[in-house]
Amino acid sequence: MAVTKSSSDGAHAGPVMRKALVLFGPPGSGKGTQSKFLVARFGIPQISTGDMLRDHIARRDQIGKSVQARMESGALVRDELVNAMVRERLSQPDCVNGCILDGYPRTRQQAEVLLDLLKELGLSELVIHLVVDYNIIIARISGRRVCPKCGTLYNSSSRPPRVPGVCDRDGENLVIREDDRESVVRERLEAYERQTRPLIDFFRQQGSRLLEVDASHGAPEAIFGQILADLNRLESEVTLGS
Ligand code: ADP
């Protein structure tokens, strides 16, 4: 797999990956933003379990009702439910060339289920770990605002709206996402530290390929550049070694 874009005719001119890019990083590390860059570069879909769950809540369906309280308190949703959601999503035709997993897996059980599922689907995993200092995260998340109508994310320091407190796209008043409140952010960081971060070692032990990228400083575009450079290096090492 060459990871550089093979032609310049459009955003989805990326090569076939046949890989699940598994993004790890604490809440606020920029996983969502980097996922969007990866989508544009490689033309494979982003699967964000957080977005899928929020979607259920917005639709007020049964799943939404069953997860709302846990999500608002920063706790994790049941493994069985999230695993079933991901299995169903990964079986869609648009995932045949690979996908970007954002926010999944988050527990050991989810990681084991994922590895089995990828094997079944003939995809291999490549873990990208965004490393960020927790103090930086708290500062970042407390400046985060979202448009309740179109979902655009803003940040008072790194991506401010043109008019403070107002969405550039549709003029809606921006709000703080319920689970971006500081006490909840701390709870989410703890859940990440306790349950999710150890998964990086789990993947390492399973022999998965792993990239560690310093995502504490610099513009999102620069961090993405680093990810691409590391992906390319990893690929050429694999090619040379094979
Ligand atoms: P962040 O990465 O910023 O914490 P997400 O949007 O990924 O935010 O997740 C928000 C919330 O959704 C989590 O705190 C949790 O309650 C729930 N959630 C998302 N993904 C999972 C998952 N894989 N397993 C369990 N709960 C999840």
PDB file of C-alpha atoms and ligand atoms in Angstrom:
ATOM      1  CA  MET A   1       0.000   0.000   0.000  1.00  0.00           C
ATOM      2  CA  ALA A   2       1.409   3.354  -0.982  1.00  0.00           C
ATOM      3  CA  VAL A   3      -0.206   5.873   1.306  1.00  0.00           C
ATOM      4  CA  THR A   4       0.475   8.971  -0.736  1.00  0.00           C
ATOM      5  CA  LYS A   5      -2.350  10.158  -2.905  1.00  0.00           C
ATOM      6  CA  SER A   6      -1.894   8.511  -6.277  1.00  0.00           C
ATOM      7  CA  SER A   7      -3.512  11.257  -8.343  1.00  0.00           C
ATOM      8  CA  SER A   8      -4.803  14.722  -7.803  1.00  0.00           C
ATOM      9  CA  ASP A   9      -8.241  14.335  -9.343  1.00  0.00           C
ATOM     10  CA  GLY A  10     -10.447  14.854  -6.366  1.00  0.00           C
ATOM     11  CA  ALA A  11     -10.538  14.361  -2.642  1.00  0.00           C
ATOM     12  CA  HIS A  12     -11.243  10.649  -2.835  1.00  0.00           C
ATOM     13  CA  ALA A  13      -8.374   9.724  -5.105  1.00  0.00           C
ATOM     14  CA  GLY A  14      -6.616   7.860  -2.310  1.00  0.00           C
ATOM     15  CA  PRO A  15      -5.363   4.341  -2.882  1.00  0.00           C
ATOM     16  CA  VAL A  16      -7.132   1.255  -1.660  1.00  0.00           C
ATOM     17  CA  MET A  17      -6.168   0.789   1.965  1.00  0.00           C
ATOM     18  CA  ARG A  18      -7.940  -2.387   3.081  1.00  0.00           C
ATOM     19  CA  LYS A  19      -7.040  -1.283   6.560  1.00  0.00           C
ATOM     20  CA  ALA A  20      -8.890  -0.247   9.640  1.00  0.00           C
ATOM     21  CA  LEU A  21      -7.060   2.793  10.974  1.00  0.00           C
ATOM     22  CA  VAL A  22      -7.717   2.670  14.699  1.00  0.00           C
ATOM     23  CA  LEU A  23      -7.304   6.096  16.260  1.00  0.00           C
ATOM     24  CA  PHE A  24      -6.415   6.238  19.925  1.00  0.00           C
ATOM     25  CA  GLY A  25      -6.129   9.352  22.012  1.00  0.00           C
ATOM     26  CA  PRO A  26      -7.821  10.845  25.029  1.00  0.00           C
ATOM     27  CA  PRO A  27     -10.970  12.914  24.593  1.00  0.00           C
ATOM     28  CA  GLY A  28      -9.864  16.256  23.184  1.00  0.00           C
ATOM     29  CA  SER A  29      -6.772  14.874  21.452  1.00  0.00           C
ATOM     30  CA  GLY A  30      -8.163  15.757  18.029  1.00  0.00           C
ATOM     31  CA  LYS A  31      -9.235  12.261  16.945  1.00  0.00           C
ATOM     32  CA  GLY A  32     -12.359  13.610  15.275  1.00  0.00           C
ATOM     33  CA  THR A  33     -10.439  16.264  13.318  1.00  0.00           C
ATOM     34  CA  GLN A  34      -7.695  13.867  12.216  1.00  0.00           C
ATOM     35  CA  SER A  35     -10.329  11.316  11.216  1.00  0.00           C
ATOM     36  CA  LYS A  36     -11.918  13.851   8.894  1.00  0.00           C
ATOM     37  CA  PHE A  37      -8.524  14.553   7.259  1.00  0.00           C
ATOM     38  CA  LEU A  38      -7.970  10.819   6.814  1.00  0.00           C
ATOM     39  CA  VAL A  39     -11.421  10.415   5.260  1.00  0.00           C
ATOM     40  CA  ALA A  40     -10.665  13.154   2.735  1.00  0.00           C
ATOM     41  CA  ARG A  41      -7.245  11.715   1.961  1.00  0.00           C
ATOM     42  CA  PHE A  42      -8.060   8.037   1.616  1.00  0.00           C
ATOM     43  CA  GLY A  43     -11.762   8.031   0.772  1.00  0.00           C
ATOM     44  CA  ILE A  44     -12.640   5.492   3.442  1.00  0.00           C
ATOM     45  CA  PRO A  45     -15.415   6.202   5.951  1.00  0.00           C
ATOM     46  CA  GLN A  46     -15.030   7.370   9.530  1.00  0.00           C
ATOM     47  CA  ILE A  47     -16.816   5.284  12.094  1.00  0.00           C
ATOM     48  CA  SER A  48     -17.306   7.259  15.274  1.00  0.00           C
ATOM     49  CA  THR A  49     -19.222   5.362  17.931  1.00  0.00           C
ATOM     50  CA  GLY A  50     -19.702   8.637  19.858  1.00  0.00           C
ATOM     51  CA  ASP A  51     -21.399  10.231  16.815  1.00  0.00           C
ATOM     52  CA  MET A  52     -23.506   7.129  16.205  1.00  0.00           C
ATOM     53  CA  LEU A  53     -24.690   7.122  19.814  1.00  0.00           C
ATOM     54  CA  ARG A  54     -25.424  10.863  19.757  1.00  0.00           C
ATOM     55  CA  ASP A  55     -27.419  10.261  16.612  1.00  0.00           C
ATOM     56  CA  HIS A  56     -29.598   7.725  18.412  1.00  0.00           C
ATOM     57  CA  ILE A  57     -30.119  10.218  21.233  1.00  0.00           C
ATOM     58  CA  ALA A  58     -31.096  12.952  18.770  1.00  0.00           C
ATOM     59  CA  ARG A  59     -33.610  10.590  17.142  1.00  0.00           C
ATOM     60  CA  ARG A  60     -34.956   9.664  20.608  1.00  0.00           C
ATOM     61  CA  ASP A  61     -35.105   6.031  19.654  1.00  0.00           C
ATOM     62  CA  GLN A  62     -34.814   3.109  22.014  1.00  0.00           C
ATOM     63  CA  ILE A  63     -31.016   2.877  21.871  1.00  0.00           C
ATOM     64  CA  GLY A  64     -30.796   6.632  22.426  1.00  0.00           C
ATOM     65  CA  LYS A  65     -32.974   6.449  25.511  1.00  0.00           C
ATOM     66  CA  SER A  66     -31.004   3.542  26.927  1.00  0.00           C
ATOM     67  CA  VAL A  67     -27.585   5.282  26.610  1.00  0.00           C
ATOM     68  CA  GLN A  68     -28.361   8.935  27.312  1.00  0.00           C
ATOM     69  CA  ALA A  69     -27.770   8.962  31.078  1.00  0.00           C
ATOM     70  CA  ARG A  70     -24.483   7.070  30.845  1.00  0.00           C
ATOM     71  CA  MET A  71     -23.167   9.258  28.065  1.00  0.00           C
ATOM     72  CA  GLU A  72     -24.056  12.463  29.853  1.00  0.00           C
ATOM     73  CA  SER A  73     -22.181  11.336  32.946  1.00  0.00           C
ATOM     74  CA  GLY A  74     -19.069  10.459  30.916  1.00  0.00           C
ATOM     75  CA  ALA A  75     -19.350   6.695  31.577  1.00  0.00           C
ATOM     76  CA  LEU A  76     -18.974   4.124  28.833  1.00  0.00           C
ATOM     77  CA  VAL A  77     -21.908   2.488  27.110  1.00  0.00           C
ATOM     78  CA  ARG A  78     -22.318  -1.330  27.296  1.00  0.00           C
ATOM     79  CA  ASP A  79     -19.854  -3.293  25.153  1.00  0.00           C
ATOM     80  CA  GLU A  80     -22.539  -5.525  23.586  1.00  0.00           C
ATOM     81  CA  LEU A  81     -24.452  -2.553  22.282  1.00  0.00           C
ATOM     82  CA  VAL A  82     -21.423  -0.766  20.805  1.00  0.00           C
ATOM     83  CA  ASN A  83     -20.007  -3.988  19.351  1.00  0.00           C
ATOM     84  CA  ALA A  84     -23.300  -4.734  17.598  1.00  0.00           C
ATOM     85  CA  MET A  85     -23.428  -1.205  16.197  1.00  0.00           C
ATOM     86  CA  VAL A  86     -19.879  -1.447  14.828  1.00  0.00           C
ATOM     87  CA  ARG A  87     -20.408  -4.920  13.362  1.00  0.00           C
ATOM     88  CA  GLU A  88     -23.446  -3.687  11.475  1.00  0.00           C
ATOM     89  CA  ARG A  89     -21.614  -0.550  10.276  1.00  0.00           C
ATOM     90  CA  LEU A  90     -18.454  -2.377   9.174  1.00  0.00           C
ATOM     91  CA  SER A  91     -20.538  -4.772   7.120  1.00  0.00           C
ATOM     92  CA  GLN A  92     -21.755  -1.929   4.878  1.00  0.00           C
ATOM     93  CA  PRO A  93     -20.272  -1.888   1.369  1.00  0.00           C
ATOM     94  CA  ASP A  94     -18.491   1.451   1.848  1.00  0.00           C
ATOM     95  CA  CYS A  95     -16.156  -0.189   4.396  1.00  0.00           C
ATOM     96  CA  VAL A  96     -14.839  -2.795   2.001  1.00  0.00           C
ATOM     97  CA  ASN A  97     -11.607  -0.844   1.368  1.00  0.00           C
ATOM     98  CA  GLY A  98     -11.108   0.034   5.000  1.00  0.00           C
ATOM     99  CA  CYS A  99     -12.310   2.531   7.545  1.00  0.00           C
ATOM    100  CA  ILE A 100     -11.229   4.903  10.260  1.00  0.00           C
ATOM    101  CA  LEU A 101     -12.290   3.916  13.750  1.00  0.00           C
ATOM    102  CA  ASP A 102     -12.698   6.897  16.027  1.00  0.00           C
ATOM    103  CA  GLY A 103     -13.620   6.182  19.644  1.00  0.00           C
ATOM    104  CA  TYR A 104     -13.762   2.423  19.212  1.00  0.00           C
ATOM    105  CA  PRO A 105     -12.561   0.107  20.705  1.00  0.00           C
ATOM    106  CA  ARG A 106     -12.556   1.505  24.218  1.00  0.00           C
ATOM    107  CA  THR A 107     -12.402  -1.663  26.320  1.00  0.00           C
ATOM    108  CA  ARG A 108     -10.507  -4.938  26.143  1.00  0.00           C
ATOM    109  CA  GLN A 109     -13.666  -6.782  25.213  1.00  0.00           C
ATOM    110  CA  GLN A 110     -14.341  -4.371  22.346  1.00  0.00           C
ATOM    111  CA  ALA A 111     -10.738  -4.736  21.152  1.00  0.00           C
ATOM    112  CA  GLU A 112     -11.017  -8.526  21.052  1.00  0.00           C
ATOM    113  CA  VAL A 113     -14.320  -8.392  19.204  1.00  0.00           C
ATOM    114  CA  LEU A 114     -12.842  -5.918  16.730  1.00  0.00           C
ATOM    115  CA  LEU A 115      -9.817  -8.077  15.907  1.00  0.00           C
ATOM    116  CA  ASP A 116     -12.105 -11.049  15.192  1.00  0.00           C
ATOM    117  CA  LEU A 117     -14.382  -8.916  13.084  1.00  0.00           C
ATOM    118  CA  LEU A 118     -11.504  -7.479  11.029  1.00  0.00           C
ATOM    119  CA  LYS A 119     -10.194 -10.960  10.396  1.00  0.00           C
ATOM    120  CA  GLU A 120     -13.628 -12.008   9.155  1.00  0.00           C
ATOM    121  CA  LEU A 121     -13.756  -9.010   6.840  1.00  0.00           C
ATOM    122  CA  GLY A 122     -10.195  -9.410   5.558  1.00  0.00           C
ATOM    123  CA  LEU A 123      -9.010  -6.054   6.892  1.00  0.00           C
ATOM    124  CA  SER A 124      -5.860  -5.477   8.920  1.00  0.00           C
ATOM    125  CA  GLU A 125      -5.568  -2.911  11.686  1.00  0.00           C
ATOM    126  CA  LEU A 126      -3.138  -0.063  11.997  1.00  0.00           C
ATOM    127  CA  VAL A 127      -3.198   1.785  15.303  1.00  0.00           C
ATOM    128  CA  ILE A 128      -2.540   5.531  15.384  1.00  0.00           C
ATOM    129  CA  HIS A 129      -1.978   6.848  18.897  1.00  0.00           C
ATOM    130  CA  LEU A 130      -2.359  10.613  19.361  1.00  0.00           C
ATOM    131  CA  VAL A 131      -0.283  11.463  22.416  1.00  0.00           C
ATOM    132  CA  VAL A 132      -1.369  14.593  24.307  1.00  0.00           C
ATOM    133  CA  ASP A 133      -0.657  15.977  27.762  1.00  0.00           C
ATOM    134  CA  TYR A 134      -3.778  15.899  29.986  1.00  0.00           C
ATOM    135  CA  ASN A 135      -3.396  19.526  31.150  1.00  0.00           C
ATOM    136  CA  ILE A 136      -3.490  20.643  27.543  1.00  0.00           C
ATOM    137  CA  ILE A 137      -6.633  18.601  27.029  1.00  0.00           C
ATOM    138  CA  ILE A 138      -8.527  20.184  29.903  1.00  0.00           C
ATOM    139  CA  ALA A 139      -7.653  23.642  28.564  1.00  0.00           C
ATOM    140  CA  ARG A 140      -8.701  22.665  25.034  1.00  0.00           C
ATOM    141  CA  ILE A 141     -11.992  21.047  25.925  1.00  0.00           C
ATOM    142  CA  SER A 142     -13.143  23.845  28.176  1.00  0.00           C
ATOM    143  CA  GLY A 143     -12.973  26.187  25.157  1.00  0.00           C
ATOM    144  CA  ARG A 144     -14.962  23.838  22.943  1.00  0.00           C
ATOM    145  CA  ARG A 145     -18.385  24.869  21.587  1.00  0.00           C
ATOM    146  CA  VAL A 146     -20.674  23.146  19.122  1.00  0.00           C
ATOM    147  CA  CYS A 147     -23.491  24.290  16.851  1.00  0.00           C
ATOM    148  CA  PRO A 148     -26.663  22.479  18.003  1.00  0.00           C
ATOM    149  CA  LYS A 149     -28.055  22.663  14.464  1.00  0.00           C
ATOM    150  CA  CYS A 150     -25.257  21.569  12.090  1.00  0.00           C
ATOM    151  CA  GLY A 151     -22.776  20.029  14.549  1.00  0.00           C
ATOM    152  CA  THR A 152     -19.786  22.204  13.550  1.00  0.00           C
ATOM    153  CA  LEU A 153     -17.151  22.277  16.308  1.00  0.00           C
ATOM    154  CA  TYR A 154     -15.400  25.471  17.379  1.00  0.00           C
ATOM    155  CA  ASN A 155     -12.713  26.255  19.883  1.00  0.00           C
ATOM    156  CA  SER A 156     -12.145  29.668  21.441  1.00  0.00           C
ATOM    157  CA  SER A 157      -8.379  29.371  20.975  1.00  0.00           C
ATOM    158  CA  SER A 158      -7.711  27.128  17.974  1.00  0.00           C
ATOM    159  CA  ARG A 159     -10.836  27.531  15.835  1.00  0.00           C
ATOM    160  CA  PRO A 160     -12.926  30.505  16.941  1.00  0.00           C
ATOM    161  CA  PRO A 161     -16.161  31.380  15.128  1.00  0.00           C
ATOM    162  CA  ARG A 162     -16.135  34.710  13.236  1.00  0.00           C
ATOM    163  CA  VAL A 163     -18.636  36.141  15.738  1.00  0.00           C
ATOM    164  CA  PRO A 164     -18.086  34.868  19.298  1.00  0.00           C
ATOM    165  CA  GLY A 165     -20.743  32.366  20.352  1.00  0.00           C
ATOM    166  CA  VAL A 166     -22.394  32.159  16.913  1.00  0.00           C
ATOM    167  CA  CYS A 167     -22.103  29.468  14.206  1.00  0.00           C
ATOM    168  CA  ASP A 168     -20.428  30.699  10.987  1.00  0.00           C
ATOM    169  CA  ARG A 169     -22.609  28.452   8.873  1.00  0.00           C
ATOM    170  CA  ASP A 170     -26.134  29.023  10.118  1.00  0.00           C
ATOM    171  CA  GLY A 171     -26.049  31.748  12.761  1.00  0.00           C
ATOM    172  CA  GLU A 172     -27.200  29.451  15.579  1.00  0.00           C
ATOM    173  CA  ASN A 173     -26.041  30.197  19.119  1.00  0.00           C
ATOM    174  CA  LEU A 174     -23.240  27.792  20.032  1.00  0.00           C
ATOM    175  CA  VAL A 175     -23.560  25.545  23.081  1.00  0.00           C
ATOM    176  CA  ILE A 176     -21.282  23.499  25.338  1.00  0.00           C
ATOM    177  CA  ARG A 177     -21.743  19.792  24.648  1.00  0.00           C
ATOM    178  CA  GLU A 178     -23.150  18.243  27.839  1.00  0.00           C
ATOM    179  CA  ASP A 179     -20.170  15.908  28.214  1.00  0.00           C
ATOM    180  CA  ASP A 180     -17.609  18.718  27.657  1.00  0.00           C
ATOM    181  CA  ARG A 181     -18.248  20.165  31.136  1.00  0.00           C
ATOM    182  CA  GLU A 182     -15.093  20.051  33.247  1.00  0.00           C
ATOM    183  CA  SER A 183     -16.207  17.453  35.815  1.00  0.00           C
ATOM    184  CA  VAL A 184     -17.389  15.240  32.981  1.00  0.00           C
ATOM    185  CA  VAL A 185     -14.142  15.768  31.063  1.00  0.00           C
ATOM    186  CA  ARG A 186     -12.206  14.556  34.103  1.00  0.00           C
ATOM    187  CA  GLU A 187     -14.457  11.500  34.305  1.00  0.00           C
ATOM    188  CA  ARG A 188     -13.895  10.808  30.604  1.00  0.00           C
ATOM    189  CA  LEU A 189     -10.130  11.179  30.989  1.00  0.00           C
ATOM    190  CA  GLU A 190     -10.197   8.725  33.870  1.00  0.00           C
ATOM    191  CA  ALA A 191     -12.261   6.250  31.871  1.00  0.00           C
ATOM    192  CA  TYR A 192      -9.741   6.631  29.029  1.00  0.00           C
ATOM    193  CA  GLU A 193      -6.751   6.117  31.310  1.00  0.00           C
ATOM    194  CA  ARG A 194      -8.279   3.135  33.080  1.00  0.00           C
ATOM    195  CA  GLN A 195      -9.938   1.271  30.232  1.00  0.00           C
ATOM    196  CA  THR A 196      -8.749   2.511  26.868  1.00  0.00           C
ATOM    197  CA  ARG A 197      -5.071   3.423  27.108  1.00  0.00           C
ATOM    198  CA  PRO A 198      -4.059  -0.119  28.147  1.00  0.00           C
ATOM    199  CA  LEU A 199      -5.481  -1.291  24.808  1.00  0.00           C
ATOM    200  CA  ILE A 200      -2.491   0.200  23.031  1.00  0.00           C
ATOM    201  CA  ASP A 201      -0.324  -2.407  24.766  1.00  0.00           C
ATOM    202  CA  PHE A 202      -2.890  -5.041  23.945  1.00  0.00           C
ATOM    203  CA  PHE A 203      -2.655  -4.230  20.232  1.00  0.00           C
ATOM    204  CA  ARG A 204       1.135  -4.133  20.453  1.00  0.00           C
ATOM    205  CA  GLN A 205       1.124  -7.605  21.999  1.00  0.00           C
ATOM    206  CA  GLN A 206      -1.146  -8.827  19.222  1.00  0.00           C
ATOM    207  CA  GLY A 207       1.472  -7.687  16.721  1.00  0.00           C
ATOM    208  CA  SER A 208      -0.581  -4.792  15.325  1.00  0.00           C
ATOM    209  CA  ARG A 209       1.293  -2.019  13.602  1.00  0.00           C
ATOM    210  CA  LEU A 210       1.376   1.123  15.697  1.00  0.00           C
ATOM    211  CA  LEU A 211       2.179   4.804  15.114  1.00  0.00           C
ATOM    212  CA  GLU A 212       2.679   7.219  17.987  1.00  0.00           C
ATOM    213  CA  VAL A 213       2.190  10.857  17.038  1.00  0.00           C
ATOM    214  CA  ASP A 214       2.808  13.838  19.312  1.00  0.00           C
ATOM    215  CA  ALA A 215      -0.461  15.773  19.101  1.00  0.00           C
ATOM    216  CA  SER A 216       0.131  18.237  21.956  1.00  0.00           C
ATOM    217  CA  HIS A 217       1.259  21.186  19.873  1.00  0.00           C
ATOM    218  CA  GLY A 218       0.867  22.576  16.412  1.00  0.00           C
ATOM    219  CA  ALA A 219      -2.001  23.125  14.016  1.00  0.00           C
ATOM    220  CA  PRO A 220      -4.239  20.155  13.198  1.00  0.00           C
ATOM    221  CA  GLU A 221      -2.899  20.266   9.609  1.00  0.00           C
ATOM    222  CA  ALA A 222       0.687  19.941  10.855  1.00  0.00           C
ATOM    223  CA  ILE A 223      -0.244  16.971  13.036  1.00  0.00           C
ATOM    224  CA  PHE A 224      -1.939  15.389  10.040  1.00  0.00           C
ATOM    225  CA  GLY A 225       1.241  15.944   8.019  1.00  0.00           C
ATOM    226  CA  GLN A 226       3.113  14.049  10.696  1.00  0.00           C
ATOM    227  CA  ILE A 227       0.628  11.175  10.552  1.00  0.00           C
ATOM    228  CA  LEU A 228       1.024  10.931   6.777  1.00  0.00           C
ATOM    229  CA  ALA A 229       4.808  11.044   7.018  1.00  0.00           C
ATOM    230  CA  ASP A 230       4.781   8.293   9.648  1.00  0.00           C
ATOM    231  CA  LEU A 231       2.373   6.193   7.599  1.00  0.00           C
ATOM    232  CA  ASN A 232       4.654   6.500   4.603  1.00  0.00           C
ATOM    233  CA  ARG A 233       7.714   5.602   6.615  1.00  0.00           C
ATOM    234  CA  LEU A 234       5.984   2.598   8.105  1.00  0.00           C
ATOM    235  CA  GLU A 235       4.879   1.439   4.676  1.00  0.00           C
ATOM    236  CA  SER A 236       8.324   1.744   3.158  1.00  0.00           C
ATOM    237  CA  GLU A 237       9.810  -0.157   6.105  1.00  0.00           C
ATOM    238  CA  VAL A 238       7.279  -2.922   5.531  1.00  0.00           C
ATOM    239  CA  THR A 239       7.994  -2.964   1.811  1.00  0.00           C
ATOM    240  CA  LEU A 240      11.748  -3.052   2.356  1.00  0.00           C
ATOM    241  CA  GLY A 241      11.423  -5.731   4.985  1.00  0.00           C
ATOM    242  CA  SER A 242       9.204  -8.001   2.903  1.00  0.00           C
TER     243      SER A 242
HETATM  244  P1  ADP B   1     -14.636  11.614  23.181  1.00  0.00           P
HETATM  245  O1  ADP B   1     -13.695  10.819  22.330  1.00  0.00           O
HETATM  246  O2  ADP B   1     -14.462  13.077  22.997  1.00  0.00           O
HETATM  247  O3  ADP B   1     -14.706  11.130  24.589  1.00  0.00           O
HETATM  248  P2  ADP B   1     -16.883  10.337  21.913  1.00  0.00           P
HETATM  249  O4  ADP B   1     -17.780  11.141  21.063  1.00  0.00           O
HETATM  250  O5  ADP B   1     -16.004   9.343  21.273  1.00  0.00           O
HETATM  251  O6  ADP B   1     -16.096  11.415  22.732  1.00  0.00           O
HETATM  252  O7  ADP B   1     -17.724   9.576  23.037  1.00  0.00           O
HETATM  253  C1  ADP B   1     -18.666  10.216  23.843  1.00  0.00           C
HETATM  254  C2  ADP B   1     -19.324   9.214  24.781  1.00  0.00           C
HETATM  255  O8  ADP B   1     -19.991   8.195  24.017  1.00  0.00           O
HETATM  256  C3  ADP B   1     -18.375   8.448  25.689  1.00  0.00           C
HETATM  257  O9  ADP B   1     -18.043   9.164  26.861  1.00  0.00           O
HETATM  258  C4  ADP B   1     -19.208   7.190  25.982  1.00  0.00           C
HETATM  259  O10 ADP B   1     -20.234   7.442  26.930  1.00  0.00           O
HETATM  260  C5  ADP B   1     -19.895   6.913  24.659  1.00  0.00           C
HETATM  261  N1  ADP B   1     -19.075   6.035  23.779  1.00  0.00           N
HETATM  262  C6  ADP B   1     -18.546   6.360  22.570  1.00  0.00           C
HETATM  263  N2  ADP B   1     -17.854   5.330  22.044  1.00  0.00           N
HETATM  264  C7  ADP B   1     -17.958   4.310  22.934  1.00  0.00           C
HETATM  265  C8  ADP B   1     -17.437   2.984  22.979  1.00  0.00           C
HETATM  266  N3  ADP B   1     -16.655   2.487  22.005  1.00  0.00           N
HETATM  267  N4  ADP B   1     -17.746   2.222  24.070  1.00  0.00           N
HETATM  268  C9  ADP B   1     -18.512   2.689  25.058  1.00  0.00           C
HETATM  269  N5  ADP B   1     -19.012   3.936  25.103  1.00  0.00           N
HETATM  270  C10 ADP B   1     -18.748   4.751  24.040  1.00  0.00           C
END
